[in-house]
XYZ file of C-alpha atoms in Angstrom:
111
model
C -47.949 -21.560 -4.585
C -51.330 -23.475 -5.071
C -52.431 -21.662 -2.458
C -56.565 -20.974 -3.005
C -56.999 -17.303 -3.715
C -59.583 -14.850 -3.217
C -60.650 -11.481 -5.548
C -60.596 -8.541 -3.381
C -62.519 -5.509 -4.474
C -61.242 -2.129 -3.296
C -63.090 1.067 -2.641
C -62.031 4.433 -2.362
C -63.549 8.039 -1.423
C -63.508 9.038 -5.244
C -65.181 5.050 -6.018
C -63.435 1.957 -7.154
C -59.605 1.574 -6.765
C -59.871 -1.637 -7.964
C -59.348 -5.835 -7.845
C -56.557 -7.701 -6.900
C -56.165 -11.472 -5.810
C -54.973 -12.232 -2.559
C -54.238 -15.716 -1.047
C -57.632 -16.885 1.084
C -55.607 -16.795 4.161
C -53.989 -13.473 3.183
C -53.376 -10.628 5.875
C -54.002 -7.132 5.316
C -50.405 -6.389 4.817
C -50.545 -8.941 1.798
C -53.500 -7.006 0.396
C -51.446 -3.548 0.792
C -48.438 -4.897 -1.189
C -50.805 -6.088 -3.904
C -52.421 -2.944 -4.163
C -49.168 -1.137 -4.146
C -47.803 -3.549 -6.983
C -50.989 -3.573 -8.810
C -52.026 0.437 -8.490
C -48.830 2.431 -7.217
C -50.631 3.350 -3.862
C -47.799 3.337 -1.325
C -48.310 0.388 1.525
C -47.782 3.031 4.152
C -50.627 5.176 2.681
C -52.952 2.447 2.738
C -55.370 2.033 5.365
C -58.480 -0.740 5.116
C -62.071 -0.831 6.561
C -64.332 -3.682 6.117
C -67.680 -3.740 8.287
C -66.807 -0.801 10.021
C -63.389 -2.071 11.715
C -60.146 -0.804 10.822
C -58.213 -3.888 9.480
C -54.513 -4.217 11.336
C -51.368 -5.714 8.790
C -51.927 -8.653 10.540
C -55.326 -9.558 10.650
C -57.008 -11.921 7.864
C -58.725 -10.302 5.002
C -61.224 -12.909 4.576
C -63.244 -13.372 7.763
C -63.677 -9.259 7.571
C -65.191 -9.304 3.774
C -68.538 -9.420 3.316
C -70.403 -11.260 0.412
C -69.159 -9.086 -2.332
C -65.463 -9.515 -0.957
C -65.051 -5.638 -0.744
C -62.766 -3.527 1.497
C -62.518 0.536 2.145
C -59.497 1.887 1.482
C -58.618 5.349 3.532
C -55.617 6.605 2.160
C -52.808 8.442 4.965
C -51.755 11.859 4.000
C -47.999 11.317 2.500
C -46.529 13.397 5.499
C -48.427 11.242 8.022
C -46.919 7.909 6.164
C -43.508 9.592 6.267
C -43.593 10.437 9.650
C -45.320 7.106 10.384
C -42.327 5.228 8.403
C -39.469 7.404 10.277
C -40.760 6.683 13.995
C -41.074 3.157 13.203
C -37.397 2.821 12.593
C -36.344 5.164 14.732
C -38.612 5.978 17.664
C -36.122 9.017 19.060
C -37.198 10.910 15.759
C -40.889 11.422 17.584
C -38.883 14.282 19.669
C -37.752 16.055 16.266
C -41.622 15.743 14.615
C -44.343 18.666 14.446
C -46.720 18.897 16.942
C -49.293 17.141 15.126
C -47.286 14.443 14.901
C -46.881 14.085 18.425
C -50.492 14.077 18.899
C -51.397 11.647 16.171
C -52.229 8.356 17.785
C -50.685 5.932 15.216
C -47.406 7.747 15.298
C -46.937 7.491 18.657
C -48.054 4.167 18.843
C -45.564 3.760 16.454
C -42.598 5.029 18.042
């Protein structure tokens, strides 16, 4: 693949997570997979904010980067990520979910 790459710096609440290279036309999902491969953070637990905007999986990353090419990682709790994954595959499982899940916007929207 001869696609031009961009190095993205990822910051977490506790400080730097690391840097990864993604294609210049890479989307947020590409960034999530690169971070999962490089640092072991499960893709489902990753949420990214750039310039006060949460990036969707389908968003191109580069247009949202500032001059320092940095995004902020906000990590989902594992239980939230698991329910999100579960209702994405089987929406009817939302009926079995705990109350906090049924009132969680991302989980309800995924179902």
